[in-house]
Amino acid sequence: MKRLKWLLTLLTLVLFVACGGGGAKESAKTKAEKKVVKINLGQEPGTMDPQLTTDQSAMQILPFIMEGLTRLGATGDVVPGVAESWTVEGNKWTFKLRDTKWSNGKPVTAHDFVFGIRRAIEPETASEYAYMTYYIKNAQAYNEGKIKDFSKVGVKALDDKTVVFELEKPAAYFASVTAFPTYYPLNEEFFKEKGEDYALEKDNFLFNGPFKMVKWEHDSKIVLEKRADYWNSSKIKLDGITALMVNDSNTALNMYKNGELDIVGLGGDQLPEFKDSPELVSYSDGSVWYFEFNTKHKLLKNRKIREAITIAIDRKELVEKIKKDGSKAAQGMVPYGFPGIDKGFREDFGSELYKDNDVERAKQLLAEGLKEVGHTGPVEISLLTGTSDTATKEAQFYQEQLRTKLGIEVKIEQVTFQIRLQRMSSRDFEIVLAGWGPDYNDPMTYMDLWVTNGGNNHTGWSNAEYDALIEKAQTSSDNKVRMEAMAAAEKILAKEFPIGVTFYRNRNRLVKPYLKNVYFRAVGQETDLYYADIQK
């Protein structure tokens, strides 16, 4: 445990907020009595359904109310969850469950985990994260409708307390994968009772995590309450968590100052005021941000036009004058801090995979690309983004860069998070500003996004060589072979430009001094309050 003012690390990064100064209107004594932490989600989750969700807001809440076979510990390590132990024999993983209960008092069984997997890979579920189960034998074939018999899928409940996975290929990090929401248990009887309304409201949800949801005011707040019958409840110090949905960073900061929030994120413009504050915590959240191009669009189907847009951007100006929060310029999909062969993936394979702020080449590529698609006259492209003030600033920056450098008129479309996800899924966009945070500690968490028909590949892009390299990296047990295959795949992204990477995000947060044992991670749930406490 140590006192923190500034701490910047990557991956398995954990920030432990120990203590600090005062200043809150609400006294520490009052907080200690209530033991309810107020955080800001920023926006309404797209969906809270564990087998369907893909968004960061839901990923923040779900580990509070649900628990998988494993979960991520304070340092990003894998620790037992519902499973009290597990063994590995070749490609066979056997998990033994402890005695745990759903929030309706019924036991959580091995059958609940099997049913959760089954629902995730049923083709009609259309789960974008179904590919996370493809480690399991025949899960992909079942999900793609190539086999119809679920008994051939490599997950079985031997009895109420034993789940066995037979994997398609070696995956040394499979235990960490089972902490992911797609692998959460699902009570079949409850799910069928709720039908299409499952997980849409608090009363249509069943919880097995340390907290339960007692209020869900859409687009406003989610209120969680500690579960006394959670198996590890004696270690849970908080009585509850209130997650507000405040989209404006200035409003959120004022709420923190007024004691209405206990943790708040800072934008780059807000950072100077708190640069010497003991309440400030700074860290990389492991996320990468990029243009996602619709490669079926009449102009963006041309590789040269996509490259022109990507290399015209001045990333140094973006991070230093617009972001101003410690974020780093990026020209590769995998952020710093992920394992490679010797030092790290980024260090081993280089970071500048294409040009930055190369205006003359961008002009040449744009002219060639427009000629190839037969386009004459003005170039107009829409840019889909969110509604927050930070999203607005970034979009306006890109709009100005492309207008002044390439003469492209960019129409900014700002929509709610839910609508943006819907339009991405239906490929109803031209360019969308998107980001991705890691689900586990391996470069694969970024690289398998872009395989043909991948659940989160909204671009329509497909490349057989890329798919083969990802398959090679997934099936090899040789780390050098795996890393080299992923590096080669990343170079294809940098040549074909279905995406245009711009920056790796840094986070800055203020944490009230009476909050103890708060951890910020790059992998999985960003703000971990499992062992958090409020002390005088």
Coordinates of C-alpha atoms in Angstrom, one line a residue:
M1 CA 0.0 0.0 0.0
K2 CA 1.4 3.4 -0.8
R3 CA 0.4 6.9 -1.2
L4 CA -0.2 8.0 -4.8
K5 CA -0.2 11.3 -6.5
W6 CA 0.9 10.4 -10.0
L7 CA 1.2 6.8 -11.2
L8 CA 1.4 5.8 -14.7
T9 CA 1.8 2.1 -15.6
L10 CA 0.4 -0.2 -18.3
L11 CA -1.4 -3.4 -18.2
T12 CA -2.0 -5.4 -15.1
L13 CA -1.8 -1.8 -14.1
V14 CA -3.3 -1.3 -10.8
L15 CA -3.7 1.9 -8.9
F16 CA -4.2 1.6 -5.2
V17 CA -5.6 4.7 -3.7
A18 CA -4.6 4.8 -0.1
C19 CA -5.1 8.2 1.5
G20 CA -5.0 11.9 0.9
G21 CA -6.2 15.3 2.0
G22 CA -9.6 16.6 2.8
G23 CA -11.8 19.2 1.2
A24 CA -15.2 17.4 0.6
K25 CA -18.3 19.1 1.9
E26 CA -19.7 15.8 3.0
S27 CA -17.6 14.7 6.0
A28 CA -15.6 11.5 6.1
K29 CA -17.6 10.5 9.2
T30 CA -20.9 10.7 7.4
K31 CA -19.4 8.7 4.5
A32 CA -18.1 6.0 6.8
E33 CA -21.6 5.6 8.3
K34 CA -23.3 5.3 4.9
K35 CA -20.5 3.4 3.1
V36 CA -22.1 4.1 -0.3
V37 CA -19.7 5.1 -3.1
K38 CA -21.0 7.3 -5.9
I39 CA -19.4 6.9 -9.3
N40 CA -20.1 8.3 -12.7
L41 CA -20.8 5.9 -15.6
G42 CA -21.1 8.8 -18.0
Q43 CA -23.8 7.2 -20.0
E44 CA -26.6 4.6 -20.0
P45 CA -25.2 1.1 -20.8
G46 CA -26.1 -0.1 -24.2
T47 CA -27.4 -3.4 -22.7
M48 CA -26.8 -5.0 -19.3
D49 CA -27.4 -8.5 -20.7
P50 CA -24.1 -10.3 -20.0
Q51 CA -24.3 -12.5 -23.1
L52 CA -25.0 -9.5 -25.3
T53 CA -23.2 -6.5 -23.8
T54 CA -20.1 -4.9 -25.5
D55 CA -20.0 -1.5 -23.9
Q56 CA -17.8 0.0 -21.3
S57 CA -20.6 1.3 -19.0
A58 CA -22.1 -2.2 -18.7
M59 CA -18.6 -3.7 -18.3
Q60 CA -18.2 -1.4 -15.3
I61 CA -21.4 -2.4 -13.6
L62 CA -21.7 -6.1 -14.4
P63 CA -18.8 -7.3 -12.2
F64 CA -20.5 -5.6 -9.2
I65 CA -23.7 -7.7 -9.7
M66 CA -22.5 -10.8 -11.5
E67 CA -19.6 -13.2 -11.0
G68 CA -18.1 -15.8 -13.3
L69 CA -16.1 -18.9 -12.5
T70 CA -13.1 -16.6 -12.0
R71 CA -12.7 -12.8 -11.6
L72 CA -9.9 -10.4 -11.9
G73 CA -8.1 -9.5 -8.6
A74 CA -6.7 -6.3 -7.4
T75 CA -3.6 -6.6 -9.5
G76 CA -5.4 -7.8 -12.6
D77 CA -4.5 -11.4 -11.7
V78 CA -7.0 -14.2 -12.0
V79 CA -8.6 -15.2 -8.7
P80 CA -11.4 -17.7 -7.8
G81 CA -14.9 -16.5 -8.3
V82 CA -17.8 -19.0 -8.2
A83 CA -15.2 -21.7 -8.9
E84 CA -13.2 -22.3 -5.8
S85 CA -10.6 -24.3 -7.8
W86 CA -9.7 -25.6 -11.2
T87 CA -7.4 -28.1 -12.9
V88 CA -5.9 -28.4 -16.3
E89 CA -5.1 -31.6 -18.2
G90 CA -4.1 -30.9 -21.8
N91 CA -7.0 -29.0 -23.4
K92 CA -9.4 -30.1 -20.6
W93 CA -10.2 -27.5 -17.9
T94 CA -12.3 -28.7 -14.9
F95 CA -13.8 -26.1 -12.5
K96 CA -15.2 -27.0 -9.1
L97 CA -17.9 -24.7 -7.8
R98 CA -18.3 -23.4 -4.3
D99 CA -21.8 -23.0 -2.6
T100 CA -23.2 -19.7 -3.9
K101 CA -26.7 -18.4 -4.4
W102 CA -28.6 -16.3 -6.9
S103 CA -30.3 -13.2 -5.5
N104 CA -33.6 -15.2 -5.5
G105 CA -32.0 -17.7 -3.0
K106 CA -31.6 -20.6 -5.5
P107 CA -28.1 -22.2 -5.9
V108 CA -25.8 -21.2 -8.7
T109 CA -25.0 -24.5 -10.5
A110 CA -22.7 -25.8 -13.2
H111 CA -25.8 -26.1 -15.4
D112 CA -26.2 -22.3 -15.2
F113 CA -22.7 -21.8 -16.6
V114 CA -23.4 -24.3 -19.4
F115 CA -26.7 -22.6 -20.3
G116 CA -25.0 -19.2 -20.3
I117 CA -22.5 -20.4 -22.9
R118 CA -25.2 -22.1 -24.9
R119 CA -27.3 -18.9 -25.1
A120 CA -24.2 -16.9 -26.1
I121 CA -23.5 -19.1 -29.1
E122 CA -27.0 -19.8 -30.2
P123 CA -27.0 -18.2 -33.7
E124 CA -30.3 -16.4 -33.0
T125 CA -28.8 -14.7 -30.0
A126 CA -26.4 -12.8 -32.4
S127 CA -24.0 -12.1 -29.6
E128 CA -21.2 -9.9 -30.8
Y129 CA -18.9 -11.5 -28.2
A130 CA -19.7 -15.1 -29.2
Y131 CA -16.2 -15.3 -30.6
M132 CA -14.9 -15.1 -27.0
T133 CA -16.2 -18.7 -26.6
Y134 CA -14.4 -20.0 -29.7
Y135 CA -11.7 -21.4 -27.4
I136 CA -14.2 -24.1 -26.6
K137 CA -14.4 -27.1 -28.9
N138 CA -17.0 -26.7 -31.6
A139 CA -18.4 -23.4 -30.1
Q140 CA -17.6 -21.6 -33.3
A141 CA -19.1 -24.3 -35.5
Y142 CA -22.3 -24.3 -33.4
N143 CA -22.4 -20.5 -33.4
E144 CA -22.1 -20.4 -37.2
G145 CA -24.8 -23.1 -37.6
K146 CA -22.4 -25.7 -39.0
I147 CA -23.4 -28.2 -36.3
K148 CA -26.9 -28.2 -34.6
D149 CA -26.2 -30.6 -31.7
F150 CA -25.1 -28.7 -28.7
S151 CA -23.9 -31.9 -27.0
K152 CA -20.9 -31.7 -29.4
V153 CA -19.8 -28.4 -27.9
G154 CA -17.0 -28.8 -25.4
V155 CA -18.7 -27.6 -22.2
K156 CA -20.4 -30.0 -19.8
A157 CA -21.9 -30.0 -16.3
L158 CA -20.7 -33.3 -14.8
D159 CA -22.9 -32.5 -11.8
D160 CA -24.2 -29.4 -10.0
K161 CA -20.7 -28.4 -8.9
T162 CA -18.4 -29.4 -11.8
V163 CA -18.0 -27.6 -15.1
V164 CA -15.7 -29.2 -17.7
F165 CA -14.4 -27.3 -20.8
E166 CA -12.7 -29.1 -23.7
L167 CA -10.8 -26.5 -25.7
E168 CA -10.3 -26.4 -29.4
K169 CA -6.7 -25.3 -28.9
P170 CA -4.3 -24.5 -26.1
A171 CA -5.1 -21.2 -24.3
A172 CA -2.9 -20.7 -21.2
Y173 CA -4.9 -17.6 -20.3
F174 CA -8.3 -19.4 -20.4
A175 CA -8.9 -18.9 -16.7
S176 CA -8.9 -15.2 -17.2
V177 CA -11.3 -15.5 -20.2
T178 CA -13.9 -17.2 -17.9
A179 CA -14.0 -14.0 -15.9
F180 CA -15.5 -12.3 -18.9
P181 CA -19.3 -11.5 -18.9
T182 CA -20.1 -13.7 -21.9
Y183 CA -19.1 -16.6 -19.6
Y184 CA -21.4 -15.5 -16.7
P185 CA -23.9 -18.0 -15.5
L186 CA -27.6 -17.8 -16.6
N187 CA -30.4 -19.4 -14.7
E188 CA -32.5 -21.1 -17.5
E189 CA -35.8 -21.1 -15.6
F190 CA -35.5 -17.4 -14.8
F191 CA -34.4 -16.5 -18.3
K192 CA -37.3 -18.3 -19.9
E193 CA -39.7 -16.8 -17.5
K194 CA -38.6 -13.2 -18.4
G195 CA -38.2 -13.9 -22.2
E196 CA -37.4 -10.9 -24.3
D197 CA -37.6 -8.6 -21.2
Y198 CA -34.6 -10.3 -19.6
A199 CA -32.1 -7.8 -18.1
L200 CA -34.0 -4.8 -19.4
E201 CA -35.1 -3.7 -15.9
K202 CA -33.9 -4.5 -12.4
D203 CA -36.8 -6.9 -11.7
N204 CA -35.9 -8.8 -14.8
F205 CA -32.4 -9.5 -13.6
L206 CA -31.0 -12.2 -11.4
F207 CA -27.7 -11.4 -9.6
N208 CA -24.9 -13.6 -8.2
G209 CA -22.3 -11.0 -7.5
P210 CA -21.5 -9.1 -4.3
F211 CA -24.2 -6.5 -5.0
K212 CA -27.7 -6.5 -6.3
M213 CA -29.5 -3.8 -8.3
V214 CA -32.3 -2.1 -6.3
K215 CA -32.9 0.9 -8.6
W216 CA -32.4 1.5 -12.3
E217 CA -33.5 4.9 -13.6
H218 CA -32.6 4.8 -17.2
D219 CA -30.3 7.6 -18.4
S220 CA -30.0 8.8 -14.8
K221 CA -28.6 6.3 -12.3
I222 CA -28.2 2.7 -11.1
V223 CA -28.3 1.9 -7.4
L224 CA -26.6 -1.2 -6.0
E225 CA -26.9 -2.7 -2.5
K226 CA -24.7 -5.2 -0.8
R227 CA -25.9 -8.8 -0.9
A228 CA -25.7 -10.4 2.6
D229 CA -25.9 -13.9 1.1
Y230 CA -23.0 -13.4 -1.3
W231 CA -20.4 -16.1 -0.5
N232 CA -17.6 -13.6 0.4
S233 CA -19.8 -10.9 1.9
S234 CA -17.7 -10.6 5.0
K235 CA -14.9 -9.1 2.9
I236 CA -17.2 -6.6 1.2
K237 CA -17.0 -3.4 3.2
L238 CA -19.3 -1.1 1.1
D239 CA -23.0 -1.1 1.8
G240 CA -23.8 0.1 -1.7
I241 CA -22.7 1.8 -5.0
T242 CA -24.6 4.5 -6.8
A243 CA -23.7 4.9 -10.5
L244 CA -24.8 8.1 -12.0
M245 CA -24.9 8.9 -15.8
V246 CA -23.5 12.4 -16.2
N247 CA -22.4 13.0 -19.7
D248 CA -20.9 16.5 -19.3
S249 CA -17.5 16.6 -17.7
N250 CA -17.9 20.0 -16.1
T251 CA -21.2 19.0 -14.5
A252 CA -19.5 15.8 -13.2
L253 CA -16.6 17.8 -11.8
N254 CA -18.9 20.2 -10.0
M255 CA -20.7 17.2 -8.5
Y256 CA -17.4 15.8 -7.2
K257 CA -16.6 19.2 -5.6
N258 CA -20.1 19.3 -4.0
G259 CA -19.7 15.7 -2.6
E260 CA -22.3 14.2 -5.0
L261 CA -19.6 12.0 -6.6
D262 CA -16.7 10.2 -4.9
I263 CA -14.7 9.5 -8.0
V264 CA -14.7 11.6 -11.2
G265 CA -12.8 11.6 -14.4
L266 CA -11.0 14.7 -15.6
G267 CA -10.8 16.1 -19.1
G268 CA -7.5 17.6 -20.3
D269 CA -8.8 21.2 -19.8
Q270 CA -9.6 20.4 -16.2
L271 CA -6.3 18.7 -15.4
P272 CA -4.2 21.8 -14.6
E273 CA -6.4 22.8 -11.6
F274 CA -5.6 19.5 -9.9
K275 CA -2.1 18.7 -11.1
D276 CA -0.8 19.0 -7.5
S277 CA -3.8 17.5 -5.7
P278 CA -3.2 14.3 -3.6
E279 CA -6.7 13.2 -4.9
L280 CA -5.4 12.9 -8.5
V281 CA -4.7 9.5 -10.0
S282 CA -3.3 9.2 -13.5
Y283 CA -3.0 5.9 -15.5
S284 CA -3.3 4.4 -18.9
D285 CA -6.6 2.5 -19.3
G286 CA -5.2 0.3 -22.1
S287 CA -7.7 1.5 -24.6
V288 CA -6.9 2.3 -28.2
W289 CA -9.0 4.8 -30.3
Y290 CA -9.4 4.9 -34.0
F291 CA -11.5 5.7 -37.1
E292 CA -13.6 2.7 -38.1
F293 CA -14.2 2.9 -41.9
N294 CA -17.3 1.5 -43.6
T295 CA -15.4 -0.3 -46.4
K296 CA -18.7 -0.8 -48.3
H297 CA -19.2 2.9 -48.7
K298 CA -18.8 4.3 -52.2
L299 CA -15.7 6.3 -51.4
L300 CA -14.3 4.5 -48.3
K301 CA -14.2 1.2 -50.2
N302 CA -11.0 2.6 -51.7
R303 CA -7.9 1.8 -49.6
K304 CA -6.1 4.9 -50.8
I305 CA -8.8 7.2 -49.5
R306 CA -8.9 5.5 -46.1
E307 CA -5.1 5.8 -45.9
A308 CA -5.2 9.5 -46.9
I309 CA -7.7 10.3 -44.1
T310 CA -5.6 8.3 -41.6
I311 CA -2.1 9.8 -42.4
A312 CA -3.4 13.4 -42.7
I313 CA -4.1 13.6 -39.0
D314 CA -1.6 15.3 -36.8
R315 CA -1.6 13.1 -33.7
K316 CA 0.9 15.1 -31.8
E317 CA -1.4 18.1 -32.0
L318 CA -4.4 15.9 -31.1
V319 CA -2.8 14.6 -27.8
E320 CA -1.1 17.8 -26.8
K321 CA -3.6 20.5 -27.7
I322 CA -7.0 18.7 -27.7
K323 CA -6.7 15.7 -25.3
K324 CA -4.1 17.3 -23.0
D325 CA -4.5 14.4 -20.6
G326 CA -1.4 12.3 -21.0
S327 CA -2.8 10.2 -23.9
K328 CA -0.2 9.0 -26.5
A329 CA -0.2 9.4 -30.3
A330 CA -0.7 5.9 -31.8
Q331 CA 0.0 4.3 -35.2
G332 CA -0.6 0.7 -34.3
M333 CA -3.5 -1.3 -32.9
V334 CA -1.9 -2.8 -29.8
P335 CA -1.1 -0.3 -27.0
Y336 CA 2.1 -0.3 -25.0
G337 CA 2.3 -2.6 -22.0
F338 CA 1.2 -5.9 -23.6
P339 CA 3.5 -8.9 -23.6
G340 CA 5.7 -9.7 -26.6
I341 CA 8.7 -11.8 -27.2
D342 CA 11.4 -9.9 -25.3
K343 CA 10.4 -6.5 -23.9
G344 CA 6.8 -6.0 -25.0
F345 CA 4.7 -6.2 -28.1
R346 CA 5.1 -2.6 -29.0
E347 CA 8.8 -2.4 -28.2
D348 CA 9.5 -5.7 -30.0
F349 CA 7.7 -4.8 -33.3
G350 CA 7.9 -1.0 -33.4
S351 CA 5.2 1.6 -33.0
E352 CA 5.0 3.7 -36.2
L353 CA 3.3 1.4 -38.7
Y354 CA 2.3 4.2 -41.0
K355 CA 2.9 7.9 -41.6
D356 CA 1.5 10.7 -39.4
N357 CA 0.6 14.2 -40.5
D358 CA 2.0 13.4 -44.0
V359 CA -0.2 15.9 -45.9
E360 CA 1.5 15.8 -49.3
R361 CA 1.2 12.0 -49.5
A362 CA -2.3 12.1 -48.2
K363 CA -3.3 14.6 -51.0
Q364 CA -1.7 12.3 -53.6
L365 CA -3.5 9.2 -52.2
L366 CA -6.8 11.0 -52.1
A367 CA -6.5 12.2 -55.7
E368 CA -5.6 8.7 -56.9
G369 CA -8.4 7.1 -54.8
L370 CA -11.1 9.4 -56.0
K371 CA -10.0 8.8 -59.6
E372 CA -10.2 5.0 -59.1
V373 CA -13.7 5.2 -57.8
G374 CA -14.7 7.7 -60.4
H375 CA -15.7 10.5 -58.1
T376 CA -15.5 14.1 -59.1
G377 CA -16.5 17.2 -57.3
P378 CA -16.6 17.9 -53.5
V379 CA -15.9 15.2 -51.1
E380 CA -18.3 14.9 -48.2
I381 CA -18.1 12.3 -45.5
S382 CA -20.0 11.9 -42.2
L383 CA -18.3 11.2 -38.9
L384 CA -20.4 9.4 -36.3
T385 CA -19.5 10.0 -32.7
G386 CA -21.0 10.4 -29.2
T387 CA -22.7 13.3 -27.4
S388 CA -20.2 14.1 -24.7
D389 CA -18.2 17.4 -24.7
T390 CA -14.9 15.5 -25.1
A391 CA -16.4 13.6 -28.1
T392 CA -17.4 16.9 -29.6
K393 CA -14.0 18.4 -29.3
E394 CA -12.3 15.4 -30.9
A395 CA -14.7 15.3 -33.7
Q396 CA -14.3 19.0 -34.4
F397 CA -10.5 18.5 -34.5
Y398 CA -10.7 15.8 -37.1
Q399 CA -13.3 17.8 -39.1
E400 CA -10.9 20.8 -39.2
Q401 CA -7.9 18.6 -40.0
L402 CA -9.5 17.0 -43.0
R403 CA -11.1 20.2 -44.2
T404 CA -7.9 22.3 -44.2
K405 CA -5.5 19.5 -45.3
L406 CA -7.6 17.5 -47.8
G407 CA -10.6 19.7 -48.6
I408 CA -12.9 17.0 -47.3
E409 CA -16.1 18.3 -45.7
V410 CA -16.9 16.3 -42.7
K411 CA -20.5 16.2 -41.3
I412 CA -20.4 15.4 -37.6
E413 CA -23.3 13.1 -36.5
Q414 CA -23.7 13.0 -32.7
V415 CA -25.9 10.3 -31.3
T416 CA -26.4 8.6 -28.0
F417 CA -24.3 5.6 -27.1
Q418 CA -27.1 3.1 -27.6
I419 CA -27.9 4.5 -31.1
R420 CA -24.2 4.6 -32.0
L421 CA -23.9 0.9 -31.1
Q422 CA -27.0 0.0 -33.1
R423 CA -25.7 1.9 -36.1
M424 CA -22.3 0.3 -35.9
S425 CA -23.8 -3.2 -35.7
S426 CA -25.9 -2.5 -38.8
R427 CA -23.0 -0.7 -40.5
D428 CA -25.1 2.4 -40.8
F429 CA -22.2 4.8 -40.8
E430 CA -19.4 6.2 -43.0
I431 CA -16.7 6.8 -40.4
V432 CA -17.3 6.2 -36.7
L433 CA -15.0 7.2 -33.9
A434 CA -14.5 4.1 -31.8
G435 CA -12.3 2.7 -29.1
W436 CA -11.4 -0.7 -27.6
G437 CA -10.2 -1.7 -24.1
P438 CA -8.6 -5.0 -23.4
D439 CA -10.6 -8.0 -22.1
Y440 CA -7.5 -10.0 -21.1
N441 CA -3.7 -9.5 -21.0
D442 CA -2.6 -10.6 -24.5
P443 CA -2.4 -8.7 -27.8
M444 CA -5.0 -11.0 -29.1
T445 CA -7.7 -9.1 -27.3
Y446 CA -7.2 -6.4 -30.0
M447 CA -6.1 -8.4 -33.0
D448 CA -9.0 -10.9 -33.2
L449 CA -11.4 -8.0 -33.6
W450 CA -10.8 -7.7 -37.3
V451 CA -11.3 -11.2 -38.5
T452 CA -13.8 -11.8 -41.3
N453 CA -17.3 -11.4 -39.9
G454 CA -16.0 -10.9 -36.3
G455 CA -18.7 -9.7 -34.0
N456 CA -17.0 -6.4 -33.4
N457 CA -15.7 -5.9 -36.9
H458 CA -18.2 -3.3 -38.2
T459 CA -16.1 -2.3 -41.2
G460 CA -17.1 -5.0 -43.6
W461 CA -13.4 -5.6 -44.3
S462 CA -12.2 -9.1 -44.9
N463 CA -8.7 -10.4 -45.6
A464 CA -7.9 -14.2 -45.8
E465 CA -4.2 -13.7 -45.0
Y466 CA -5.2 -11.7 -41.9
D467 CA -7.6 -14.4 -40.8
A468 CA -5.0 -17.1 -41.3
L469 CA -2.4 -15.2 -39.2
I470 CA -4.9 -14.8 -36.4
E471 CA -5.8 -18.5 -36.5
K472 CA -2.0 -19.3 -36.4
A473 CA -1.6 -17.1 -33.3
Q474 CA -4.6 -18.7 -31.6
T475 CA -3.5 -22.3 -32.2
S476 CA 0.2 -22.1 -31.6
S477 CA 1.6 -22.8 -28.1
D478 CA 4.9 -21.2 -29.2
N479 CA 4.9 -17.6 -27.9
K480 CA 7.4 -16.4 -30.5
V481 CA 5.3 -17.8 -33.3
R482 CA 2.1 -16.3 -31.8
M483 CA 3.6 -12.8 -31.4
E484 CA 5.2 -12.8 -34.9
A485 CA 1.9 -13.9 -36.4
M486 CA 0.0 -11.1 -34.6
A487 CA 2.7 -8.5 -35.6
A488 CA 2.3 -9.6 -39.3
A489 CA -1.4 -9.3 -39.0
E490 CA -1.1 -5.8 -37.5
K491 CA 1.0 -4.8 -40.5
I492 CA -1.9 -5.9 -42.8
L493 CA -4.2 -3.5 -40.9
A494 CA -1.6 -0.8 -41.4
K495 CA -1.6 -1.5 -45.1
E496 CA -5.3 -2.0 -45.8
F497 CA -6.6 0.6 -43.3
P498 CA -10.0 -0.8 -42.4
I499 CA -9.3 1.3 -39.3
G500 CA -7.1 4.4 -38.7
V501 CA -5.6 4.4 -35.2
T502 CA -5.1 7.8 -33.6
F503 CA -4.3 7.6 -29.9
Y504 CA -3.9 5.4 -26.7
R505 CA -5.9 6.9 -23.9
N506 CA -4.7 8.1 -20.5
R507 CA -7.1 8.6 -17.6
N508 CA -7.0 11.1 -14.9
R509 CA -9.3 10.7 -11.9
L510 CA -10.0 12.4 -8.6
V511 CA -10.7 10.1 -5.7
K512 CA -12.0 11.3 -2.4
P513 CA -9.5 10.8 0.4
Y514 CA -11.8 8.8 2.6
L515 CA -12.0 6.1 -0.1
K516 CA -9.6 3.2 0.5
N517 CA -8.7 0.2 -1.6
V518 CA -9.9 1.5 -4.9
Y519 CA -8.1 -0.1 -7.9
F520 CA -8.0 1.1 -11.5
R521 CA -7.1 -1.5 -14.1
A522 CA -6.4 -1.6 -17.8
V523 CA -7.9 -5.0 -18.2
G524 CA -11.6 -5.8 -17.6
Q525 CA -13.6 -3.7 -15.2
E526 CA -11.7 -0.3 -15.0
T527 CA -12.7 0.8 -11.5
D528 CA -12.6 -2.1 -9.0
L529 CA -14.4 -1.5 -5.7
Y530 CA -14.5 -5.1 -4.5
Y531 CA -12.4 -4.4 -1.4
A532 CA -13.1 -0.7 -1.3
D533 CA -13.9 0.9 2.0
I534 CA -14.8 4.3 3.4
Q535 CA -12.8 5.2 6.5
K536 CA -12.6 8.3 8.7

